[in-house]
């Protein structure tokens, strides 16, 4: 499936992906491009809704905040929100938002339709439970009422994939929090609970891989830093 | 932006670039846009996946069986039909553009496939079966084979060290990085079997000393190799000079395939197998007196030139030899200069060429000297700067600094760069819990290379035996059309610097015509124009050398025009001036339009005054008499001009993430006359981005097996506009009488200074942690590790 092509085209250019059949979704904008608020507070984002359009729509501020950190505007003009989830980059901001907001992906094939929770969907780095014959038609996000969110990451340059990042939220009373950590493990992971100690738990759960941009210990340390900072910015006394 | 005043000379004014109209509209014409000949086929290069391996049998049968494939160049073909490039120094083996029996870096060409399109060519490249026997790679410069090794002594370094109150020493590592031009290497080659000639269109920009090397590799005389370079090249910063090594290979592909062949490198190829700046390990020591004056220096320089000593290497060692002491009055030096082979790609020109490596060492060392004797970084520099009254100044290594007032440059840097403000901001950040630092660098920016410096790689005895080497020659051909229009041809092959604009400014001023009447063609065709081995763009040579050649050409054409006009106007030529598109008798209204003057030469040469040639076309050259081959005592004036550059900057480091941000940078220059301030400032901003890249972001990295880790822009991080700091630029607007243009180069100084200045600022920021930055690039992950190994008490 070719959506925005911002991940797939480089894979093709590097000859890392050599599909025998490529389905270009881009003429299905009318059918798959929508973003709708559903009764019950969920947001349904169609497969061809571009990252930049969703960011600018203001439909969901935490998603907008996360998208602003995805690459650069030119990339977001083409890249799709759903494509980012399907691509399952461990450092993808969108996957972490989807995980934090109990997201699920609506999949269709000639065999029928199914809805898979993002937590089950993401099976590892760049791998998902999507079957080869399935098309993701929409991402459904379920932001809990009244929660406040913050997205923070550390990257070497503005727009780079994060060395470590976090989507953090607190409930209106400030007693319950969620963290979805990205860039620090084979797939994003989530921790729920009272804010105190949550950042330390997040750092302890990190399974980063080291590379020339940062070693394992450094990246684990960064998880703690961004988690603490995000929770502090949300007014919790986690730090 | 100030306006251009057409009533004043255009040189010195911020004239907008004539190139931009086409470039911004996407109408530039680069090699990939050219279809210079019918029937072009496409090449893909088969590259070694191993950093070091014996290359056994190369079986191309499966590739040749693929539909659309017409030829495969194998090592056997190369052995049979090519010759290795000549290597200037004794210790290295000949350099072949294809691995014959041993691949020496991951990415080294092993075969070339020619097919109907690039897609098929790449498919076929995968089908070429190569028998590799992996060997252990050498990646440590200290373990590599030394292929060029020279010792130099200037003055009496032993006495200086013996007399010194302090000896300050340290080792410095400068990283390997590139300039990643937007347009990668591109070659179209046609082998004419009947004539035994090759025609090559490429984005090679010189130095054209490579033309004879390419011809020799192809086994043909130089006059049977035609190199064509279009007027547009999409950046290079030196990196594209290395495309020459691919030219014999693609020409051979054309020879074997019987069709013209195009090869356009992709980004992966550019990052793994084009050219990089040389990474350098320097062990440095300074002999310092009690007052902080540096009496002598010892430099042991190890340049990792990669898998081959590819010409012009080991030039990185020597490009800055005349200015080895920078702006400082150091009289005694001992230098060991070594080029070392490792299993990494070959190195070569990269903006700043040898300068950033040198000044990183020198400027870090000077600050360490300051700390040792208790002087701040301004005072330690002030004590050591060459005083203005000593200009022109002969350095111990033979450089002749043409002009400059370095103490005034330092004062200007502090004032215009707002040193006080930067310190105040640093302190404010520190109070807010940040790790902030201010840094500086003072350097000498050499421009207009004397190619003779490369000969320092040979001993005086070796040099004595053969032909000497020297030179910085450039020429310009200026022609007036029958209607008075002017055409200028220069052999500079610019890569975006704006040569067309500045050349037109110079000609317009000299001939009194509007810029629009001047057509400048900077493209190169070695078969039909005047050029020489030092032609091309490199070493910031446009302002001092090329502009001077243009001045000479203008003077020569002017003389001819005036002689004709004198006859027409019946006025002595000495009383005539060129203004407003015509020739006028000074102080009168007797005038004749250039069209008339040109008309006489073109249409009515019978009416020419006696002794005036019937041709309104002149070729003039400039070469400085200072460009001499190295003397018997190994001194050389390696560049014709030397500018002064100061850099001042402020960095912020996040105490938790250790992420470094360059907040402010000030770059102050004395580059002689500024030909076009708009373009000069553009060069400074670009050079800062490049220096910032080397300091904080860019590095060509390899794993322990020698495999490249930075194979795309995901891992090779160039700073973007969002990483650029607030930048202040100031020009001292000095002068030089060493070149007719009175202008020195300006495109490299900031990228030589910035890595040192930024390292200085990071050191200042981490001063509480006892970290001395002696290697680059510096980024959060590295800083965190430095701080944490120290916390744990490790070395
Ligand atoms: C320079 C650069 C920087 C970037 N920086 C970031 C960043 O910081 N953070 C980040 O998260 N991402 C980043 N990206 C990636 C970008 O966000 C991609 O757009 C996104 O990951 C994939 O979305 P896409 O629409 O482009 O998908 P495509 O590239 O078209 O497809 C990606 C994969 O998903 C599959 N797919 C896509 N849509 C569907 C569908 N509807 N049903 C089934 N399968 C589908 C494709 O088959 C393919 O395997 C960057 C990209 C670039 C080029």
JSON list of N, CA, C and O and ligand atoms in Angstrom, two decimals, chain A residues 1-10 25 47 51 69-72 75 78-80 82-84 86-87 91-94 130 134-137 159-161, ligand 1:
[
{"chain": "A", "resi": 1, "resn": "UNK", "atom": "N", "xyz": [0.84, -1.20, 0.00]},
{"chain": "A", "resi": 1, "resn": "UNK", "atom": "CA", "xyz": [0.00, 0.00, 0.00]},
{"chain": "A", "resi": 1, "resn": "UNK", "atom": "C", "xyz": [0.87, 1.24, 0.00]},
{"chain": "A", "resi": 1, "resn": "UNK", "atom": "O", "xyz": [1.78, 1.37, 0.81]},
{"chain": "A", "resi": 2, "resn": "UNK", "atom": "N", "xyz": [0.58, 2.13, -0.89]},
{"chain": "A", "resi": 2, "resn": "UNK", "atom": "CA", "xyz": [1.30, 3.39, -0.92]},
{"chain": "A", "resi": 2, "resn": "UNK", "atom": "C", "xyz": [0.37, 4.50, -0.45]},
{"chain": "A", "resi": 2, "resn": "UNK", "atom": "O", "xyz": [-0.63, 4.79, -1.10]},
{"chain": "A", "resi": 3, "resn": "UNK", "atom": "N", "xyz": [0.69, 5.08, 0.70]},
{"chain": "A", "resi": 3, "resn": "UNK", "atom": "CA", "xyz": [-0.11, 6.20, 1.21]},
{"chain": "A", "resi": 3, "resn": "UNK", "atom": "C", "xyz": [0.70, 7.47, 0.92]},
{"chain": "A", "resi": 3, "resn": "UNK", "atom": "O", "xyz": [0.83, 7.87, -0.22]},
{"chain": "A", "resi": 4, "resn": "UNK", "atom": "N", "xyz": [1.29, 8.08, 1.96]},
{"chain": "A", "resi": 4, "resn": "UNK", "atom": "CA", "xyz": [2.07, 9.29, 1.72]},
{"chain": "A", "resi": 4, "resn": "UNK", "atom": "C", "xyz": [3.43, 9.03, 1.11]},
{"chain": "A", "resi": 4, "resn": "UNK", "atom": "O", "xyz": [4.09, 9.94, 0.61]},
{"chain": "A", "resi": 5, "resn": "UNK", "atom": "N", "xyz": [3.87, 7.80, 1.19]},
{"chain": "A", "resi": 5, "resn": "UNK", "atom": "CA", "xyz": [5.14, 7.43, 0.57]},
{"chain": "A", "resi": 5, "resn": "UNK", "atom": "C", "xyz": [6.37, 7.94, 1.30]},
{"chain": "A", "resi": 5, "resn": "UNK", "atom": "O", "xyz": [7.49, 7.73, 0.84]},
{"chain": "A", "resi": 6, "resn": "UNK", "atom": "N", "xyz": [6.20, 8.57, 2.44]},
{"chain": "A", "resi": 6, "resn": "UNK", "atom": "CA", "xyz": [7.36, 9.18, 3.11]},
{"chain": "A", "resi": 6, "resn": "UNK", "atom": "C", "xyz": [8.23, 8.15, 3.83]},
{"chain": "A", "resi": 6, "resn": "UNK", "atom": "O", "xyz": [9.36, 8.45, 4.20]},
{"chain": "A", "resi": 7, "resn": "UNK", "atom": "N", "xyz": [7.72, 6.96, 4.01]},
{"chain": "A", "resi": 7, "resn": "UNK", "atom": "CA", "xyz": [8.54, 5.88, 4.51]},
{"chain": "A", "resi": 7, "resn": "UNK", "atom": "C", "xyz": [8.75, 4.83, 3.43]},
{"chain": "A", "resi": 7, "resn": "UNK", "atom": "O", "xyz": [9.83, 4.29, 3.27]},
{"chain": "A", "resi": 8, "resn": "UNK", "atom": "N", "xyz": [7.69, 4.57, 2.67]},
{"chain": "A", "resi": 8, "resn": "UNK", "atom": "CA", "xyz": [7.79, 3.50, 1.68]},
{"chain": "A", "resi": 8, "resn": "UNK", "atom": "C", "xyz": [8.72, 3.86, 0.51]},
{"chain": "A", "resi": 8, "resn": "UNK", "atom": "O", "xyz": [9.48, 3.02, 0.04]},
{"chain": "A", "resi": 9, "resn": "UNK", "atom": "N", "xyz": [8.65, 5.10, 0.05]},
{"chain": "A", "resi": 9, "resn": "UNK", "atom": "CA", "xyz": [9.48, 5.44, -1.10]},
{"chain": "A", "resi": 9, "resn": "UNK", "atom": "C", "xyz": [10.98, 5.31, -0.79]},
{"chain": "A", "resi": 9, "resn": "UNK", "atom": "O", "xyz": [11.72, 4.75, -1.60]},
{"chain": "A", "resi": 10, "resn": "UNK", "atom": "N", "xyz": [11.44, 5.78, 0.37]},
{"chain": "A", "resi": 10, "resn": "UNK", "atom": "CA", "xyz": [12.85, 5.54, 0.69]},
{"chain": "A", "resi": 10, "resn": "UNK", "atom": "C", "xyz": [13.18, 4.04, 0.76]},
{"chain": "A", "resi": 10, "resn": "UNK", "atom": "O", "xyz": [14.24, 3.62, 0.30]},
{"chain": "A", "resi": 25, "resn": "UNK", "atom": "N", "xyz": [-2.98, 4.26, -2.87]},
{"chain": "A", "resi": 25, "resn": "UNK", "atom": "CA", "xyz": [-4.27, 4.67, -2.28]},
{"chain": "A", "resi": 25, "resn": "UNK", "atom": "C", "xyz": [-4.62, 6.11, -2.62]},
{"chain": "A", "resi": 25, "resn": "UNK", "atom": "O", "xyz": [-5.70, 6.59, -2.27]},
{"chain": "A", "resi": 47, "resn": "UNK", "atom": "N", "xyz": [-7.65, 6.95, 6.37]},
{"chain": "A", "resi": 47, "resn": "UNK", "atom": "CA", "xyz": [-6.31, 6.50, 5.97]},
{"chain": "A", "resi": 47, "resn": "UNK", "atom": "C", "xyz": [-5.57, 7.52, 5.13]},
{"chain": "A", "resi": 47, "resn": "UNK", "atom": "O", "xyz": [-4.35, 7.50, 5.07]},
{"chain": "A", "resi": 51, "resn": "UNK", "atom": "N", "xyz": [-0.84, 14.17, 7.55]},
{"chain": "A", "resi": 51, "resn": "UNK", "atom": "CA", "xyz": [-0.40, 14.58, 8.89]},
{"chain": "A", "resi": 51, "resn": "UNK", "atom": "C", "xyz": [-0.55, 16.09, 9.08]},
{"chain": "A", "resi": 51, "resn": "UNK", "atom": "O", "xyz": [-0.99, 16.56, 10.11]},
{"chain": "A", "resi": 69, "resn": "UNK", "atom": "N", "xyz": [6.17, 17.48, 15.66]},
{"chain": "A", "resi": 69, "resn": "UNK", "atom": "CA", "xyz": [7.52, 16.95, 15.85]},
{"chain": "A", "resi": 69, "resn": "UNK", "atom": "C", "xyz": [7.91, 15.92, 14.78]},
{"chain": "A", "resi": 69, "resn": "UNK", "atom": "O", "xyz": [9.01, 15.38, 14.79]},
{"chain": "A", "resi": 70, "resn": "UNK", "atom": "N", "xyz": [6.95, 15.62, 13.89]},
{"chain": "A", "resi": 70, "resn": "UNK", "atom": "CA", "xyz": [7.21, 14.60, 12.86]},
{"chain": "A", "resi": 70, "resn": "UNK", "atom": "C", "xyz": [7.90, 15.26, 11.67]},
{"chain": "A", "resi": 70, "resn": "UNK", "atom": "O", "xyz": [7.29, 16.06, 10.96]},
{"chain": "A", "resi": 71, "resn": "UNK", "atom": "N", "xyz": [9.15, 14.94, 11.45]},
{"chain": "A", "resi": 71, "resn": "UNK", "atom": "CA", "xyz": [9.87, 15.44, 10.28]},
{"chain": "A", "resi": 71, "resn": "UNK", "atom": "C", "xyz": [9.72, 16.93, 10.10]},
{"chain": "A", "resi": 71, "resn": "UNK", "atom": "O", "xyz": [9.81, 17.72, 11.04]},
{"chain": "A", "resi": 72, "resn": "UNK", "atom": "N", "xyz": [9.42, 17.31, 8.88]},
{"chain": "A", "resi": 72, "resn": "UNK", "atom": "CA", "xyz": [9.29, 18.72, 8.50]},
{"chain": "A", "resi": 72, "resn": "UNK", "atom": "C", "xyz": [7.97, 18.89, 7.77]},
{"chain": "A", "resi": 72, "resn": "UNK", "atom": "O", "xyz": [7.39, 17.91, 7.31]},
{"chain": "A", "resi": 75, "resn": "UNK", "atom": "N", "xyz": [7.23, 16.92, 4.64]},
{"chain": "A", "resi": 75, "resn": "UNK", "atom": "CA", "xyz": [6.99, 15.48, 4.85]},
{"chain": "A", "resi": 75, "resn": "UNK", "atom": "C", "xyz": [5.56, 15.27, 5.34]},
{"chain": "A", "resi": 75, "resn": "UNK", "atom": "O", "xyz": [4.85, 14.37, 4.88]},
{"chain": "A", "resi": 78, "resn": "UNK", "atom": "N", "xyz": [2.56, 15.21, 2.90]},
{"chain": "A", "resi": 78, "resn": "UNK", "atom": "CA", "xyz": [2.23, 13.97, 2.20]},
{"chain": "A", "resi": 78, "resn": "UNK", "atom": "C", "xyz": [1.98, 12.81, 3.17]},
{"chain": "A", "resi": 78, "resn": "UNK", "atom": "O", "xyz": [1.08, 12.01, 2.94]},
{"chain": "A", "resi": 79, "resn": "UNK", "atom": "N", "xyz": [2.80, 12.74, 4.19]},
{"chain": "A", "resi": 79, "resn": "UNK", "atom": "CA", "xyz": [2.68, 11.61, 5.11]},
{"chain": "A", "resi": 79, "resn": "UNK", "atom": "C", "xyz": [1.31, 11.56, 5.75]},
{"chain": "A", "resi": 79, "resn": "UNK", "atom": "O", "xyz": [0.70, 12.59, 6.03]},
{"chain": "A", "resi": 80, "resn": "UNK", "atom": "N", "xyz": [0.82, 10.33, 5.99]},
{"chain": "A", "resi": 80, "resn": "UNK", "atom": "CA", "xyz": [-0.49, 10.17, 6.60]},
{"chain": "A", "resi": 80, "resn": "UNK", "atom": "C", "xyz": [-0.35, 9.71, 8.05]},
{"chain": "A", "resi": 80, "resn": "UNK", "atom": "O", "xyz": [0.65, 9.09, 8.43]},
{"chain": "A", "resi": 82, "resn": "UNK", "atom": "N", "xyz": [-2.38, 7.51, 9.47]},
{"chain": "A", "resi": 82, "resn": "UNK", "atom": "CA", "xyz": [-2.59, 6.06, 9.48]},
{"chain": "A", "resi": 82, "resn": "UNK", "atom": "C", "xyz": [-1.34, 5.34, 8.97]},
{"chain": "A", "resi": 82, "resn": "UNK", "atom": "O", "xyz": [-0.93, 4.30, 9.51]},
{"chain": "A", "resi": 83, "resn": "UNK", "atom": "N", "xyz": [-0.72, 5.91, 7.94]},
{"chain": "A", "resi": 83, "resn": "UNK", "atom": "CA", "xyz": [0.50, 5.31, 7.40]},
{"chain": "A", "resi": 83, "resn": "UNK", "atom": "C", "xyz": [1.58, 5.20, 8.45]},
{"chain": "A", "resi": 83, "resn": "UNK", "atom": "O", "xyz": [2.34, 4.23, 8.50]},
{"chain": "A", "resi": 84, "resn": "UNK", "atom": "N", "xyz": [1.65, 6.19, 9.31]},
{"chain": "A", "resi": 84, "resn": "UNK", "atom": "CA", "xyz": [2.65, 6.17, 10.37]},
{"chain": "A", "resi": 84, "resn": "UNK", "atom": "C", "xyz": [2.41, 4.99, 11.32]},
{"chain": "A", "resi": 84, "resn": "UNK", "atom": "O", "xyz": [3.36, 4.33, 11.74]},
{"chain": "A", "resi": 86, "resn": "UNK", "atom": "N", "xyz": [0.77, 2.20, 10.50]},
{"chain": "A", "resi": 86, "resn": "UNK", "atom": "CA", "xyz": [1.04, 0.96, 9.73]},
{"chain": "A", "resi": 86, "resn": "UNK", "atom": "C", "xyz": [2.54, 0.71, 9.61]},
{"chain": "A", "resi": 86, "resn": "UNK", "atom": "O", "xyz": [2.99, -0.43, 9.58]},
{"chain": "A", "resi": 87, "resn": "UNK", "atom": "N", "xyz": [3.29, 1.77, 9.51]},
{"chain": "A", "resi": 87, "resn": "UNK", "atom": "CA", "xyz": [4.73, 1.64, 9.33]},
{"chain": "A", "resi": 87, "resn": "UNK", "atom": "C", "xyz": [5.41, 1.18, 10.62]},
{"chain": "A", "resi": 87, "resn": "UNK", "atom": "O", "xyz": [6.43, 0.50, 10.60]},
{"chain": "A", "resi": 91, "resn": "UNK", "atom": "N", "xyz": [10.11, 4.81, 16.82]},
{"chain": "A", "resi": 91, "resn": "UNK", "atom": "CA", "xyz": [10.26, 6.19, 17.27]},
{"chain": "A", "resi": 91, "resn": "UNK", "atom": "C", "xyz": [9.14, 7.08, 16.76]},
{"chain": "A", "resi": 91, "resn": "UNK", "atom": "O", "xyz": [9.20, 8.30, 16.92]},
{"chain": "A", "resi": 92, "resn": "UNK", "atom": "N", "xyz": [8.10, 6.51, 16.16]},
{"chain": "A", "resi": 92, "resn": "UNK", "atom": "CA", "xyz": [7.03, 7.33, 15.60]},
{"chain": "A", "resi": 92, "resn": "UNK", "atom": "C", "xyz": [6.18, 7.94, 16.71]},
{"chain": "A", "resi": 92, "resn": "UNK", "atom": "O", "xyz": [5.67, 7.25, 17.59]},
{"chain": "A", "resi": 93, "resn": "UNK", "atom": "N", "xyz": [6.02, 9.25, 16.64]},
{"chain": "A", "resi": 93, "resn": "UNK", "atom": "CA", "xyz": [5.21, 9.97, 17.62]},
{"chain": "A", "resi": 93, "resn": "UNK", "atom": "C", "xyz": [3.76, 9.52, 17.56]},
{"chain": "A", "resi": 93, "resn": "UNK", "atom": "O", "xyz": [3.09, 9.37, 18.59]},
{"chain": "A", "resi": 94, "resn": "UNK", "atom": "N", "xyz": [3.28, 9.32, 16.31]},
{"chain": "A", "resi": 94, "resn": "UNK", "atom": "CA", "xyz": [1.85, 9.01, 16.14]},
{"chain": "A", "resi": 94, "resn": "UNK", "atom": "C", "xyz": [1.50, 7.67, 16.80]},
{"chain": "A", "resi": 94, "resn": "UNK", "atom": "O", "xyz": [0.44, 7.52, 17.41]},
{"chain": "A", "resi": 130, "resn": "UNK", "atom": "N", "xyz": [-1.09, -6.39, 10.85]},
{"chain": "A", "resi": 130, "resn": "UNK", "atom": "CA", "xyz": [-1.88, -6.21, 9.62]},
{"chain": "A", "resi": 130, "resn": "UNK", "atom": "C", "xyz": [-1.52, -7.32, 8.63]},
{"chain": "A", "resi": 130, "resn": "UNK", "atom": "O", "xyz": [-0.35, -7.59, 8.38]},
{"chain": "A", "resi": 134, "resn": "UNK", "atom": "N", "xyz": [-4.83, -6.80, 3.91]},
{"chain": "A", "resi": 134, "resn": "UNK", "atom": "CA", "xyz": [-5.68, -5.84, 4.63]},
{"chain": "A", "resi": 134, "resn": "UNK", "atom": "C", "xyz": [-5.28, -4.39, 4.35]},
{"chain": "A", "resi": 134, "resn": "UNK", "atom": "O", "xyz": [-4.10, -4.07, 4.25]},
{"chain": "A", "resi": 135, "resn": "UNK", "atom": "N", "xyz": [-6.32, -3.60, 4.29]},
{"chain": "A", "resi": 135, "resn": "UNK", "atom": "CA", "xyz": [-6.14, -2.16, 4.15]},
{"chain": "A", "resi": 135, "resn": "UNK", "atom": "C", "xyz": [-6.59, -1.51, 5.45]},
{"chain": "A", "resi": 135, "resn": "UNK", "atom": "O", "xyz": [-7.66, -1.82, 5.96]},
{"chain": "A", "resi": 136, "resn": "UNK", "atom": "N", "xyz": [-5.75, -0.62, 5.98]},
{"chain": "A", "resi": 136, "resn": "UNK", "atom": "CA", "xyz": [-6.20, 0.13, 7.15]},
{"chain": "A", "resi": 136, "resn": "UNK", "atom": "C", "xyz": [-7.03, 1.29, 6.64]},
{"chain": "A", "resi": 136, "resn": "UNK", "atom": "O", "xyz": [-6.53, 2.09, 5.84]},
{"chain": "A", "resi": 137, "resn": "UNK", "atom": "N", "xyz": [-8.27, 1.36, 7.04]},
{"chain": "A", "resi": 137, "resn": "UNK", "atom": "CA", "xyz": [-9.10, 2.45, 6.52]},
{"chain": "A", "resi": 137, "resn": "UNK", "atom": "C", "xyz": [-9.14, 3.64, 7.48]},
{"chain": "A", "resi": 137, "resn": "UNK", "atom": "O", "xyz": [-9.34, 4.77, 7.05]},
{"chain": "A", "resi": 159, "resn": "UNK", "atom": "N", "xyz": [13.15, 17.85, 14.01]},
{"chain": "A", "resi": 159, "resn": "UNK", "atom": "CA", "xyz": [12.57, 17.06, 12.93]},
{"chain": "A", "resi": 159, "resn": "UNK", "atom": "C", "xyz": [13.11, 15.65, 12.80]},
{"chain": "A", "resi": 159, "resn": "UNK", "atom": "O", "xyz": [12.58, 14.85, 12.05]},
{"chain": "A", "resi": 160, "resn": "UNK", "atom": "N", "xyz": [14.18, 15.34, 13.52]},
{"chain": "A", "resi": 160, "resn": "UNK", "atom": "CA", "xyz": [14.71, 13.98, 13.46]},
{"chain": "A", "resi": 160, "resn": "UNK", "atom": "C", "xyz": [13.87, 13.03, 14.29]},
{"chain": "A", "resi": 160, "resn": "UNK", "atom": "O", "xyz": [13.16, 13.45, 15.21]},
{"chain": "A", "resi": 161, "resn": "UNK", "atom": "N", "xyz": [13.99, 11.74, 13.98]},
{"chain": "A", "resi": 161, "resn": "UNK", "atom": "CA", "xyz": [13.36, 10.75, 14.83]},
{"chain": "A", "resi": 161, "resn": "UNK", "atom": "C", "xyz": [13.95, 10.89, 16.23]},
{"chain": "A", "resi": 161, "resn": "UNK", "atom": "O", "xyz": [15.15, 11.16, 16.39]},
{"chain": "C", "resi": 1, "resn": "LIG", "atom": "C1", "xyz": [12.90, 13.13, 6.31]},
{"chain": "C", "resi": 1, "resn": "LIG", "atom": "C2", "xyz": [11.80, 12.38, 7.04]},
{"chain": "C", "resi": 1, "resn": "LIG", "atom": "C3", "xyz": [11.65, 12.60, 8.39]},
{"chain": "C", "resi": 1, "resn": "LIG", "atom": "C4", "xyz": [10.66, 11.92, 9.08]},
{"chain": "C", "resi": 1, "resn": "LIG", "atom": "N1", "xyz": [10.57, 12.14, 10.42]},
{"chain": "C", "resi": 1, "resn": "LIG", "atom": "C5", "xyz": [9.64, 11.46, 11.11]},
{"chain": "C", "resi": 1, "resn": "LIG", "atom": "C6", "xyz": [9.50, 11.63, 12.51]},
{"chain": "C", "resi": 1, "resn": "LIG", "atom": "O1", "xyz": [10.22, 12.43, 13.13]},
{"chain": "C", "resi": 1, "resn": "LIG", "atom": "N2", "xyz": [8.57, 10.89, 13.16]},
{"chain": "C", "resi": 1, "resn": "LIG", "atom": "C7", "xyz": [7.75, 10.02, 12.49]},
{"chain": "C", "resi": 1, "resn": "LIG", "atom": "O2", "xyz": [6.93, 9.39, 13.11]},
{"chain": "C", "resi": 1, "resn": "LIG", "atom": "N3", "xyz": [7.85, 9.84, 11.19]},
{"chain": "C", "resi": 1, "resn": "LIG", "atom": "C8", "xyz": [8.76, 10.53, 10.47]},
{"chain": "C", "resi": 1, "resn": "LIG", "atom": "N4", "xyz": [8.85, 10.33, 9.12]},
{"chain": "C", "resi": 1, "resn": "LIG", "atom": "C9", "xyz": [7.99, 9.32, 8.49]},
{"chain": "C", "resi": 1, "resn": "LIG", "atom": "C10", "xyz": [6.64, 9.91, 8.09]},
{"chain": "C", "resi": 1, "resn": "LIG", "atom": "O3", "xyz": [5.93, 10.32, 9.21]},
{"chain": "C", "resi": 1, "resn": "LIG", "atom": "C11", "xyz": [5.86, 8.92, 7.26]},
{"chain": "C", "resi": 1, "resn": "LIG", "atom": "O4", "xyz": [4.98, 9.69, 6.55]},
{"chain": "C", "resi": 1, "resn": "LIG", "atom": "C12", "xyz": [5.05, 7.89, 8.00]},
{"chain": "C", "resi": 1, "resn": "LIG", "atom": "O5", "xyz": [5.85, 7.12, 8.86]},
{"chain": "C", "resi": 1, "resn": "LIG", "atom": "C13", "xyz": [4.39, 6.92, 7.03]},
{"chain": "C", "resi": 1, "resn": "LIG", "atom": "O6", "xyz": [3.27, 7.49, 6.48]},
{"chain": "C", "resi": 1, "resn": "LIG", "atom": "P1", "xyz": [3.04, 7.52, 4.92]},
{"chain": "C", "resi": 1, "resn": "LIG", "atom": "O7", "xyz": [1.66, 7.96, 4.69]},
{"chain": "C", "resi": 1, "resn": "LIG", "atom": "O8", "xyz": [4.09, 8.31, 4.28]},
{"chain": "C", "resi": 1, "resn": "LIG", "atom": "O9", "xyz": [3.16, 5.96, 4.54]},
{"chain": "C", "resi": 1, "resn": "LIG", "atom": "P2", "xyz": [3.88, 5.22, 3.36]},
{"chain": "C", "resi": 1, "resn": "LIG", "atom": "O10", "xyz": [5.31, 5.59, 3.31]},
{"chain": "C", "resi": 1, "resn": "LIG", "atom": "O11", "xyz": [3.11, 5.37, 2.11]},
{"chain": "C", "resi": 1, "resn": "LIG", "atom": "O12", "xyz": [3.75, 3.73, 3.87]},
{"chain": "C", "resi": 1, "resn": "LIG", "atom": "C14", "xyz": [4.46, 3.28, 4.99]},
{"chain": "C", "resi": 1, "resn": "LIG", "atom": "C15", "xyz": [4.10, 1.81, 5.26]},
{"chain": "C", "resi": 1, "resn": "LIG", "atom": "O13", "xyz": [2.78, 1.70, 5.75]},
{"chain": "C", "resi": 1, "resn": "LIG", "atom": "C16", "xyz": [1.96, 0.94, 4.87]},
{"chain": "C", "resi": 1, "resn": "LIG", "atom": "N5", "xyz": [0.67, 1.61, 4.77]},
{"chain": "C", "resi": 1, "resn": "LIG", "atom": "C17", "xyz": [0.46, 2.94, 4.63]},
{"chain": "C", "resi": 1, "resn": "LIG", "atom": "N6", "xyz": [-0.86, 3.21, 4.63]},
{"chain": "C", "resi": 1, "resn": "LIG", "atom": "C18", "xyz": [-1.48, 2.02, 4.77]},
{"chain": "C", "resi": 1, "resn": "LIG", "atom": "C19", "xyz": [-2.84, 1.66, 4.85]},
{"chain": "C", "resi": 1, "resn": "LIG", "atom": "N7", "xyz": [-3.81, 2.56, 4.80]},
{"chain": "C", "resi": 1, "resn": "LIG", "atom": "N8", "xyz": [-3.15, 0.33, 5.01]},
{"chain": "C", "resi": 1, "resn": "LIG", "atom": "C20", "xyz": [-2.16, -0.57, 5.09]},
{"chain": "C", "resi": 1, "resn": "LIG", "atom": "N9", "xyz": [-0.87, -0.29, 5.03]},
{"chain": "C", "resi": 1, "resn": "LIG", "atom": "C21", "xyz": [-0.52, 1.00, 4.87]},
{"chain": "C", "resi": 1, "resn": "LIG", "atom": "C22", "xyz": [2.71, 0.92, 3.57]},
{"chain": "C", "resi": 1, "resn": "LIG", "atom": "O14", "xyz": [2.40, -0.20, 2.82]},
{"chain": "C", "resi": 1, "resn": "LIG", "atom": "C23", "xyz": [4.15, 0.95, 4.02]},
{"chain": "C", "resi": 1, "resn": "LIG", "atom": "O15", "xyz": [4.57, -0.32, 4.39]},
{"chain": "C", "resi": 1, "resn": "LIG", "atom": "C24", "xyz": [9.81, 11.01, 8.40]},
{"chain": "C", "resi": 1, "resn": "LIG", "atom": "C25", "xyz": [9.94, 10.83, 7.03]},
{"chain": "C", "resi": 1, "resn": "LIG", "atom": "C26", "xyz": [10.93, 11.50, 6.34]},
{"chain": "C", "resi": 1, "resn": "LIG", "atom": "C27", "xyz": [11.06, 11.28, 4.86]}
]
